[in-house]
Short mmCIF file of C-alpha atoms and ligand atoms in Angstrom, two decimals:
data_model
loop_
_atom_site.label_atom_id
_atom_site.label_comp_id
_atom_site.label_asym_id
_atom_site.label_seq_id
_atom_site.Cartn_x
_atom_site.Cartn_y
_atom_site.Cartn_z
CA MET A 1461 6.81 22.43 -24.74
CA GLN A 1462 9.42 19.75 -24.04
CA THR A 1463 8.76 17.12 -21.38
CA SER A 1464 11.71 15.20 -19.95
CA SER A 1465 12.52 11.60 -20.70
CA ARG A 1466 12.34 11.17 -16.91
CA ALA A 1467 8.71 12.25 -16.84
CA ASN A 1468 7.93 10.25 -19.98
CA ARG A 1469 9.24 7.00 -18.55
CA ILE A 1470 6.64 6.77 -15.76
CA GLN A 1471 2.85 6.36 -15.51
CA PRO A 1472 0.41 8.38 -13.40
CA SER A 1473 -0.48 6.63 -10.12
CA PRO A 1474 -3.31 4.22 -11.06
CA THR A 1475 -4.71 4.15 -7.53
CA LEU A 1476 -5.12 7.90 -7.49
CA ALA A 1477 -6.47 7.84 -11.06
CA VAL A 1478 -9.25 5.33 -10.22
CA THR A 1479 -10.17 7.25 -7.07
CA ALA A 1480 -10.33 10.54 -8.99
CA LYS A 1481 -12.44 8.97 -11.75
CA ALA A 1482 -14.94 7.55 -9.22
CA LYS A 1483 -15.16 10.94 -7.47
CA GLN A 1484 -15.75 12.67 -10.77
CA MET A 1485 -18.55 10.25 -11.70
CA LYS A 1486 -20.15 10.80 -8.29
CA ALA A 1487 -19.95 14.57 -8.80
CA GLU A 1488 -21.78 14.10 -12.10
CA GLY A 1489 -24.59 12.41 -10.20
CA ILE A 1490 -23.69 8.82 -11.15
CA ASP A 1491 -24.24 6.32 -8.36
CA VAL A 1492 -20.75 4.74 -8.17
CA VAL A 1493 -19.60 2.35 -5.47
CA SER A 1494 -15.88 3.00 -5.09
CA PHE A 1495 -13.39 0.44 -3.88
CA GLY A 1496 -10.57 2.58 -5.24
CA ALA A 1497 -9.21 4.73 -2.48
CA GLY A 1498 -6.49 3.27 -0.33
CA GLU A 1499 -7.48 5.33 2.67
CA PRO A 1500 -9.45 4.64 5.83
CA ASP A 1501 -13.03 5.89 5.62
CA PHE A 1502 -12.89 7.10 9.26
CA ASP A 1503 -12.29 10.77 9.97
CA THR A 1504 -9.07 11.87 11.69
CA PRO A 1505 -9.74 11.77 15.47
CA ASP A 1506 -10.81 15.08 17.01
CA HIS A 1507 -7.96 15.29 19.51
CA ILE A 1508 -5.49 15.28 16.60
CA LYS A 1509 -7.47 17.88 14.66
CA MET A 1510 -7.68 20.09 17.75
CA ALA A 1511 -3.90 20.00 18.16
CA ALA A 1512 -3.48 21.31 14.60
CA ILE A 1513 -6.13 24.01 15.13
CA LYS A 1514 -4.36 25.09 18.31
CA ALA A 1515 -0.99 25.22 16.54
CA LEU A 1516 -2.47 27.27 13.70
CA ALA A 1517 -4.18 29.68 16.11
CA SER A 1518 -0.99 30.16 18.10
CA GLY A 1519 1.00 31.18 15.03
CA ASP A 1520 2.78 27.97 14.08
CA THR A 1521 2.75 29.17 10.50
CA LYS A 1522 6.41 29.62 9.59
CA TYR A 1523 9.17 27.48 8.10
CA THR A 1524 10.48 24.72 10.33
CA PRO A 1525 13.76 22.81 9.88
CA SER A 1526 13.46 21.03 6.51
CA SER A 1527 13.51 17.58 8.15
CA GLY A 1528 10.75 18.53 10.63
CA THR A 1529 10.90 20.08 14.11
CA LEU A 1530 13.22 18.56 16.68
CA GLN A 1531 10.19 17.82 18.92
CA LEU A 1532 8.51 15.84 16.14
CA ARG A 1533 11.66 13.92 15.25
CA LYS A 1534 12.13 13.11 18.95
CA ALA A 1535 8.54 11.82 19.06
CA VAL A 1536 9.28 9.61 16.03
CA CYS A 1537 12.37 8.27 17.85
CA ARG A 1538 10.22 7.44 20.90
CA LYS A 1539 7.68 5.67 18.71
CA LEU A 1540 10.36 3.58 16.99
CA GLN A 1541 11.94 2.70 20.34
CA GLU A 1542 8.73 1.82 22.15
CA GLU A 1543 6.82 0.09 19.37
CA ASN A 1544 9.58 -1.39 17.21
CA GLY A 1545 12.51 -1.73 19.62
CA LEU A 1546 14.67 0.43 17.34
CA GLU A 1547 16.90 3.16 18.72
CA TYR A 1548 17.50 6.27 16.61
CA GLU A 1549 18.61 9.85 17.17
CA PRO A 1550 16.67 12.78 15.73
CA ALA A 1551 19.46 13.32 13.15
CA GLN A 1552 18.51 9.96 11.65
CA ILE A 1553 14.86 10.93 11.09
CA ILE A 1554 13.54 12.86 8.10
CA VAL A 1555 9.88 13.83 8.18
CA SER A 1556 8.37 14.40 4.73
CA CYS A 1557 5.03 15.14 3.05
CA GLY A 1558 3.69 11.57 3.23
CA ALA A 1559 5.42 8.19 3.16
CA LYS A 1560 5.27 8.41 -0.63
CA HIS A 1561 7.48 11.49 -0.42
CA SER A 1562 9.79 9.71 2.03
CA LEU A 1563 10.20 6.86 -0.45
CA TYR A 1564 10.80 9.31 -3.29
CA ASN A 1565 13.55 11.03 -1.29
CA ILE A 1566 15.12 7.69 -0.37
CA PHE A 1567 15.45 6.57 -3.99
CA GLN A 1568 16.73 10.00 -5.04
CA ALA A 1569 19.27 10.03 -2.22
CA MET A 1570 20.42 6.43 -2.66
CA LEU A 1571 20.50 5.45 -6.32
CA ASN A 1572 22.99 6.02 -9.11
CA PRO A 1573 22.09 5.33 -12.75
CA GLY A 1574 21.58 1.62 -13.38
CA ASP A 1575 21.47 0.63 -9.70
CA GLU A 1576 19.08 -2.26 -9.15
CA VAL A 1577 16.23 -2.29 -6.65
CA VAL A 1578 14.52 -5.63 -6.05
CA ILE A 1579 10.75 -5.23 -5.75
CA PRO A 1580 8.57 -8.22 -4.86
CA ALA A 1581 5.32 -8.31 -6.88
CA PRO A 1582 2.49 -7.71 -6.31
CA TYR A 1583 3.91 -4.34 -5.25
CA TRP A 1584 2.48 -0.98 -4.35
CA VAL A 1585 2.13 0.97 -7.59
CA SER A 1586 4.65 3.72 -6.84
CA TYR A 1587 7.82 1.70 -6.11
CA PRO A 1588 8.90 0.88 -9.69
CA ASP A 1589 8.10 4.34 -11.04
CA GLN A 1590 9.93 6.06 -8.18
CA VAL A 1591 12.98 3.86 -8.86
CA LEU A 1592 12.78 4.81 -12.55
CA LEU A 1593 12.53 8.50 -11.62
CA ALA A 1594 15.81 8.10 -9.75
CA ASP A 1595 17.45 6.48 -12.84
CA GLY A 1596 17.46 3.10 -11.09
CA LYS A 1597 16.40 -0.27 -12.45
CA PRO A 1598 13.46 -2.09 -10.84
CA VAL A 1599 14.03 -5.86 -10.66
CA ILE A 1600 10.68 -7.53 -10.14
CA ILE A 1601 10.27 -10.94 -8.50
CA SER A 1602 6.79 -12.39 -8.28
CA ALA A 1603 4.85 -14.29 -5.67
CA GLY A 1604 1.31 -15.42 -6.50
CA ASP A 1605 -1.69 -16.70 -4.57
CA SER A 1606 -0.14 -20.15 -4.09
CA SER A 1607 2.71 -18.73 -1.97
CA LYS A 1608 0.31 -16.34 -0.20
CA PHE A 1609 2.01 -13.55 -2.16
CA LYS A 1610 5.27 -13.95 -0.25
CA ILE A 1611 8.67 -14.35 -1.89
CA SER A 1612 11.06 -17.08 -0.75
CA PRO A 1613 14.66 -16.48 0.38
CA GLN A 1614 15.76 -18.50 -2.65
CA GLN A 1615 13.88 -16.20 -5.03
CA LEU A 1616 15.50 -13.18 -3.42
CA ARG A 1617 18.94 -14.77 -3.63
CA GLU A 1618 18.48 -15.41 -7.34
CA ALA A 1619 17.33 -11.84 -8.00
CA MET A 1620 20.16 -10.07 -6.16
CA THR A 1621 23.34 -9.20 -8.05
CA ASP A 1622 26.41 -7.06 -7.39
CA ASN A 1623 24.34 -4.15 -8.71
CA THR A 1624 21.58 -4.60 -6.12
CA VAL A 1625 21.45 -1.53 -3.94
CA ALA A 1626 18.14 -2.13 -2.17
CA VAL A 1627 15.29 -4.60 -1.64
CA VAL A 1628 11.82 -3.24 -0.95
CA ILE A 1629 9.93 -5.00 1.84
CA ASN A 1630 6.31 -3.99 2.39
CA SER A 1631 4.72 -6.03 5.19
CA PRO A 1632 1.74 -5.92 5.59
CA SER A 1633 1.48 -5.40 1.86
CA ASN A 1634 -0.54 -3.16 -0.35
CA PRO A 1635 -2.25 -4.68 -2.38
CA THR A 1636 -2.27 -8.24 -0.98
CA GLY A 1637 -2.19 -7.80 2.80
CA ALA A 1638 0.59 -10.42 2.91
CA THR A 1639 2.43 -10.16 6.22
CA TYR A 1640 5.78 -11.86 6.77
CA SER A 1641 6.39 -13.63 10.08
CA PRO A 1642 9.49 -12.60 12.08
CA ASP A 1643 11.19 -15.85 11.03
CA ALA A 1644 10.43 -15.28 7.34
CA LEU A 1645 11.81 -11.74 7.59
CA ARG A 1646 14.96 -13.05 9.28
CA GLU A 1647 15.53 -15.45 6.39
CA LEU A 1648 15.15 -12.61 3.87
CA ALA A 1649 17.47 -10.43 5.96
CA GLU A 1650 20.11 -13.16 5.88
CA VAL A 1651 20.03 -13.09 2.08
CA ILE A 1652 20.35 -9.30 2.02
CA LEU A 1653 23.33 -9.51 4.39
CA GLU A 1654 25.09 -11.88 1.96
CA HIS A 1655 25.65 -8.73 -0.12
CA PRO A 1656 28.03 -6.36 1.66
CA THR A 1657 26.25 -3.09 0.84
CA ALA A 1658 22.63 -3.95 -0.06
CA VAL A 1659 19.89 -2.56 2.18
CA ALA A 1660 16.22 -3.17 2.93
CA ILE A 1661 13.76 -0.36 2.37
CA SER A 1662 11.02 -1.38 4.78
CA ASP A 1663 7.65 0.25 4.15
CA GLU A 1664 5.79 -0.31 7.42
CA ILE A 1665 2.83 1.96 6.83
CA TYR A 1666 0.29 -0.84 7.50
CA GLU A 1667 2.11 -2.24 10.57
CA LYS A 1668 -0.90 -1.70 12.86
CA ILE A 1669 -3.50 -3.02 10.44
CA VAL A 1670 -3.23 -6.79 10.87
CA TYR A 1671 -5.68 -9.49 11.85
CA ASP A 1672 -5.95 -12.72 13.82
CA GLY A 1673 -3.29 -11.62 16.33
CA ARG A 1674 -0.54 -11.79 13.72
CA GLU A 1675 2.84 -10.54 14.91
CA VAL A 1676 4.38 -7.69 12.92
CA VAL A 1677 8.02 -6.72 13.33
CA SER A 1678 10.40 -4.51 11.39
CA ILE A 1679 13.03 -6.26 9.29
CA ALA A 1680 15.43 -3.76 10.91
CA SER A 1681 14.98 -5.60 14.22
CA VAL A 1682 15.30 -9.25 13.18
CA LEU A 1683 19.12 -9.42 13.28
CA PRO A 1684 21.52 -7.07 15.06
CA GLU A 1685 23.32 -6.16 11.81
CA MET A 1686 20.08 -5.33 10.02
CA LYS A 1687 19.33 -1.98 11.64
CA GLU A 1688 22.28 -0.33 9.90
CA ARG A 1689 21.16 -1.95 6.66
CA THR A 1690 17.53 -0.87 6.75
CA VAL A 1691 15.67 2.31 5.93
CA VAL A 1692 12.40 2.24 7.88
CA VAL A 1693 9.51 4.10 6.26
CA ASN A 1694 6.28 4.84 8.08
CA GLY A 1695 3.68 7.57 8.47
CA LEU A 1696 0.32 8.55 9.85
CA SER A 1697 -1.87 8.23 6.75
CA LYS A 1698 -3.23 4.80 7.56
CA CYS A 1699 -2.90 4.25 11.31
CA ALA A 1700 -4.31 7.67 12.27
CA SER A 1701 -6.44 8.17 9.16
CA MET A 1702 -4.50 11.26 8.11
CA THR A 1703 -4.06 10.70 4.35
CA GLY A 1704 -4.78 14.30 3.41
CA TRP A 1705 -2.42 15.78 5.99
CA ARG A 1706 0.70 14.47 4.24
CA MET A 1707 3.06 13.21 6.89
CA GLY A 1708 5.54 10.36 6.54
CA TYR A 1709 9.00 9.69 7.87
CA ALA A 1710 12.14 7.68 7.24
CA ALA A 1711 14.69 6.42 9.75
CA SER A 1712 18.13 5.37 8.55
CA VAL A 1713 21.86 5.82 9.04
CA LYS A 1714 22.93 9.45 9.39
CA SER A 1715 24.64 9.68 6.00
CA LEU A 1716 21.48 8.73 4.10
CA ALA A 1717 19.33 10.93 6.34
CA ALA A 1718 21.64 13.88 5.58
CA ALA A 1719 21.41 13.22 1.83
CA MET A 1720 17.61 13.05 2.04
CA ASP A 1721 17.53 16.24 4.08
CA LYS A 1722 19.65 17.99 1.45
CA ILE A 1723 17.26 16.92 -1.31
CA GLN A 1724 14.21 17.92 0.72
CA SER A 1725 15.76 21.31 1.56
CA GLN A 1726 16.12 21.96 -2.17
CA SER A 1727 12.66 20.74 -3.12
CA THR A 1728 9.68 20.90 -0.74
CA SER A 1729 11.45 22.28 2.38
CA ASN A 1730 9.67 21.30 5.60
CA PRO A 1731 6.42 19.37 6.01
CA THR A 1732 3.56 21.81 6.83
CA SER A 1733 4.36 23.62 10.06
CA PHE A 1734 1.06 23.48 11.93
CA ILE A 1735 0.44 19.77 11.35
CA GLN A 1736 3.69 18.88 13.10
CA PRO A 1737 2.50 19.40 16.72
CA ALA A 1738 -0.62 17.40 15.83
CA CYS A 1739 1.54 14.63 14.40
CA ILE A 1740 3.23 14.32 17.82
CA VAL A 1741 -0.23 13.85 19.35
CA ALA A 1742 -1.09 11.29 16.66
CA LEU A 1743 2.13 9.35 17.24
CA GLU A 1744 1.45 9.22 20.97
CA GLN A 1745 -2.32 8.90 21.15
CA SER A 1746 -3.91 6.87 18.39
CA ARG A 1747 -3.74 3.34 19.75
CA ASP A 1748 -7.46 3.14 20.71
CA PHE A 1749 -8.43 4.71 17.42
CA VAL A 1750 -6.46 2.26 15.31
CA ASN A 1751 -7.78 -0.68 17.36
CA MET A 1752 -11.32 0.50 16.66
CA MET A 1753 -10.59 0.76 12.92
CA VAL A 1754 -8.96 -2.67 12.79
CA GLU A 1755 -12.01 -4.21 14.44
CA ALA A 1756 -14.27 -2.66 11.79
CA PHE A 1757 -11.90 -3.61 8.94
CA ASP A 1758 -11.77 -7.18 10.23
CA GLN A 1759 -15.54 -7.59 9.91
CA ARG A 1760 -15.48 -6.08 6.43
CA ARG A 1761 -12.52 -8.27 5.46
CA ARG A 1762 -14.46 -11.39 6.35
CA ARG A 1763 -17.58 -10.25 4.55
CA ILE A 1764 -15.85 -9.12 1.35
CA THR A 1765 -13.88 -12.37 1.19
CA GLU A 1766 -17.11 -14.34 1.53
CA LEU A 1767 -18.88 -12.26 -1.13
CA LEU A 1768 -15.96 -12.35 -3.58
CA ASN A 1769 -15.66 -16.12 -3.36
CA ASP A 1770 -19.37 -16.36 -4.05
CA ILE A 1771 -18.86 -14.79 -7.47
CA PRO A 1772 -18.11 -17.37 -10.16
CA GLY A 1773 -14.65 -16.76 -11.58
CA LEU A 1774 -13.29 -14.77 -8.61
CA THR A 1775 -11.29 -16.24 -5.72
CA MET A 1776 -9.42 -14.88 -2.73
CA ASP A 1777 -8.01 -16.10 0.60
CA LEU A 1778 -8.63 -14.04 3.73
CA PRO A 1779 -6.08 -11.20 3.59
CA GLU A 1780 -3.64 -11.10 6.52
CA GLY A 1781 -3.30 -7.34 6.88
CA ALA A 1782 -3.93 -3.85 5.40
CA PHE A 1783 -7.43 -3.14 4.04
CA TYR A 1784 -7.36 -4.47 0.51
CA ALA A 1785 -8.98 -7.43 -1.19
CA PHE A 1786 -6.72 -8.55 -4.03
CA ALA A 1787 -8.95 -10.97 -5.88
CA ASN A 1788 -7.85 -13.49 -8.47
CA ALA A 1789 -10.04 -12.93 -11.52
CA SER A 1790 -8.37 -15.38 -13.92
CA GLY A 1791 -11.67 -17.29 -14.01
CA VAL A 1792 -13.38 -14.46 -15.88
CA MET A 1793 -10.55 -13.53 -18.25
CA GLY A 1794 -11.36 -14.19 -21.88
CA LYS A 1795 -15.11 -14.34 -21.17
CA THR A 1796 -17.80 -12.11 -22.60
CA PHE A 1797 -20.35 -10.32 -20.44
CA ASN A 1798 -23.12 -8.18 -21.87
CA GLY A 1799 -21.25 -8.15 -25.16
CA VAL A 1800 -17.95 -7.06 -23.59
CA THR A 1801 -14.99 -9.42 -23.59
CA VAL A 1802 -12.57 -8.98 -20.70
CA ASN A 1803 -9.03 -10.13 -21.38
CA ASN A 1804 -7.08 -8.42 -18.63
CA SER A 1805 -7.43 -6.50 -15.38
CA GLY A 1806 -7.72 -3.14 -17.13
CA GLU A 1807 -10.59 -4.34 -19.33
CA LEU A 1808 -12.31 -6.00 -16.38
CA SER A 1809 -12.06 -2.84 -14.27
CA GLY A 1810 -13.32 -0.74 -17.18
CA TYR A 1811 -16.24 -3.11 -17.69
CA LEU A 1812 -17.16 -3.05 -13.99
CA LEU A 1813 -17.06 0.73 -13.93
CA ASP A 1814 -19.15 1.12 -17.10
CA HIS A 1815 -21.68 -1.63 -16.50
CA ALA A 1816 -21.87 -2.06 -12.73
CA LYS A 1817 -20.79 1.44 -11.67
CA VAL A 1818 -18.22 -0.10 -9.37
CA ALA A 1819 -14.67 1.25 -9.19
CA VAL A 1820 -11.86 -1.24 -8.57
CA VAL A 1821 -8.14 -0.89 -9.29
CA PRO A 1822 -6.73 -3.15 -12.04
CA GLY A 1823 -4.00 -5.51 -10.89
CA ASN A 1824 -1.61 -4.59 -13.72
CA GLY A 1825 -0.49 -1.48 -11.81
CA PHE A 1826 0.55 -3.81 -8.98
CA GLY A 1827 2.35 -6.20 -11.31
CA LEU A 1828 -0.36 -8.90 -11.59
CA ASP A 1829 -2.75 -8.57 -14.51
CA THR A 1830 -5.04 -11.45 -13.51
CA HIS A 1831 -6.18 -9.66 -10.35
CA ILE A 1832 -8.21 -6.66 -9.22
CA ARG A 1833 -7.89 -4.67 -5.99
CA LEU A 1834 -10.84 -3.60 -3.87
CA SER A 1835 -10.22 -1.40 -0.85
CA TYR A 1836 -12.59 -2.46 1.92
CA ALA A 1837 -11.93 0.72 3.89
CA THR A 1838 -15.52 1.60 3.08
CA SER A 1839 -18.88 0.96 4.71
CA MET A 1840 -20.43 -2.48 4.99
CA GLU A 1841 -23.37 -1.16 2.93
CA ASN A 1842 -21.00 -0.25 0.09
CA ILE A 1843 -19.38 -3.65 0.32
CA GLU A 1844 -22.74 -5.45 0.13
CA GLU A 1845 -24.03 -3.27 -2.69
CA GLY A 1846 -20.77 -3.19 -4.67
CA LEU A 1847 -20.31 -6.94 -4.56
CA ARG A 1848 -23.96 -7.48 -5.48
CA ARG A 1849 -23.38 -5.33 -8.57
CA ILE A 1850 -20.16 -7.14 -9.51
CA LYS A 1851 -21.89 -10.51 -9.15
CA GLU A 1852 -24.68 -9.35 -11.39
CA ALA A 1853 -22.31 -7.89 -13.99
CA LEU A 1854 -20.32 -11.13 -14.10
CA ALA A 1855 -23.33 -13.42 -14.15
CA TYR A 1856 -23.39 -15.77 -17.07
CA ASN A 1857 -25.35 -14.21 -19.88
CA ALA A 1858 -28.01 -16.86 -20.52
CA SER A 1859 -28.62 -15.56 -24.04
CA HIS A 1860 -25.28 -17.17 -24.98
CA SER A 1861 -26.71 -20.59 -24.36
CA SER A 1862 -30.09 -22.21 -24.38
CA HIS A 1863 -28.97 -24.62 -21.64
CA THR A 1864 -29.09 -22.46 -18.57
CA HIS A 1865 -28.51 -25.36 -16.16
CA CYS A 1866 -25.47 -26.40 -18.07
CA ALA A 1867 -24.20 -22.80 -17.90
CA VAL A 1868 -24.56 -22.72 -14.14
CA ARG A 1869 -22.59 -25.95 -13.83
CA ARG A 1870 -19.90 -24.60 -16.13
CA TRP A 1871 -19.38 -21.59 -13.84
CA GLY A 1872 -18.95 -23.93 -10.89
CA GLY A 1873 -16.34 -25.77 -12.90
CA TRP A 1874 -14.25 -22.65 -13.45
CA LYS A 1875 -14.31 -21.89 -9.80
CA ASN A 1876 -13.21 -25.31 -8.68
CA GLY A 1877 -10.73 -25.68 -11.49
N1 PMP B 2826 3.31 2.83 1.07
C1 PMP B 2826 2.24 2.08 0.82
C2 PMP B 2826 2.39 0.61 0.78
C3 PMP B 2826 0.99 2.66 0.59
O1 PMP B 2826 -0.07 1.91 0.33
C4 PMP B 2826 0.90 4.05 0.60
C5 PMP B 2826 -0.45 4.61 0.24
N2 PMP B 2826 -0.84 5.71 0.62
C6 PMP B 2826 2.04 4.82 0.89
C7 PMP B 2826 3.23 4.16 1.11
C8 PMP B 2826 2.05 6.29 0.92
O2 PMP B 2826 1.27 6.83 1.91
P1 PMP B 2826 1.28 8.39 2.25
O3 PMP B 2826 2.09 9.08 1.22
O4 PMP B 2826 -0.14 8.80 2.24
O5 PMP B 2826 1.90 8.51 3.61
N1 LIG B 2827 -1.60 4.16 -1.26
C1 LIG B 2827 -3.01 4.31 -1.47
C2 LIG B 2827 -3.46 3.28 -2.49
O1 LIG B 2827 -2.73 2.41 -2.84
C3 LIG B 2827 -3.37 5.73 -1.83
C4 LIG B 2827 -3.11 6.16 -3.24
C5 LIG B 2827 -1.67 6.39 -3.53
O2 LIG B 2827 -1.00 7.07 -2.75
O3 LIG B 2827 -1.23 5.89 -4.57
O4 LIG B 2827 -4.57 3.36 -2.93
#
């Protein structure tokens, strides 16, 4: 049967693929430590679950307006006003089946063939493929470890052309945790405003998962003109640990919201009816819960950073936000371990899964092939055990050399060099 060129031009989501593979291995009885899943390991709080159970029991089981109930969209408006200082009306809010779905709708509603979308790398895996699905052209600009994975205004200026329709901003970032300061966002906003019609698509799904008292603001709020030029994307997957529920939302100007609503009404219709009252509860009452998670993630962040840097060939600075360790593995590329040579992030991840039974996501899906991503939204025991296994799998194989002491020194050299 024919498959479309549209479907053929994209890849399956690598993050979901690694997670599924690790789950499958576990189901087969293999003892895998998984750092794949980009989801909090905490259960959804009971008071949110109870609200959904109550809605289900009371017959909230029918279609709702395609963009979500008015009550839910009003609750989103209150959230954006109180927490982000952004004023919207319910007609500007579209609730969808996850922030991924919101982003999909945005690109479908916004792009014409050949329109360019600037995406800073490392990027979350789905942005370029969603742009391609909408016949757009991803324009990738890269920021590495040395710039703390943050692009400069100058880089953005050089990447934008008359064909630039949007710039994706994801702060805090998946996979790097990089979090732009309000001043840095203002400088990027100034560059976007140099182009009369370009907009920011601001993915703020990790806004509450930041460390060391770092300030997080929306790019929509850094200059008065920016609100009209920003599409804010957020959801409950991360901050209320509701990944399986599928709830995300976008806030924008009314014309784009109407176009998204039209697309949603002809595709998925409304987000699930009986989760919507529970999403209001989650929007209003998950502050203590997220604070508790962030405290736990912070401890794990420190530990995983320490353990990663203790492995010869791997390096990483303390991530600023989100719950991912994006480790630089260039020190092990081209080396042979247990007879397996690893030349890129895919081969390294494959080797770690086969030999150490540890699942990590290769950096190539995020636009940086020298790195691997480990989600530390998992228990401290898993972190200790997983990193022990990685260290062992990447230990210098003494059979390659009769001078063990020399080998140990050589490893130290890679690290420092
Ligand atoms: N944006 C980013 C940066 C993400 O990491 C994710 C991962 N889940 C999403 C959007 C989508 O989240 P969801 O569809 O679960 O709301
Ligand atoms: N966003 C999460 C991740 O990066 C979940 C998987 C996905 O939606 O791609 O792992």
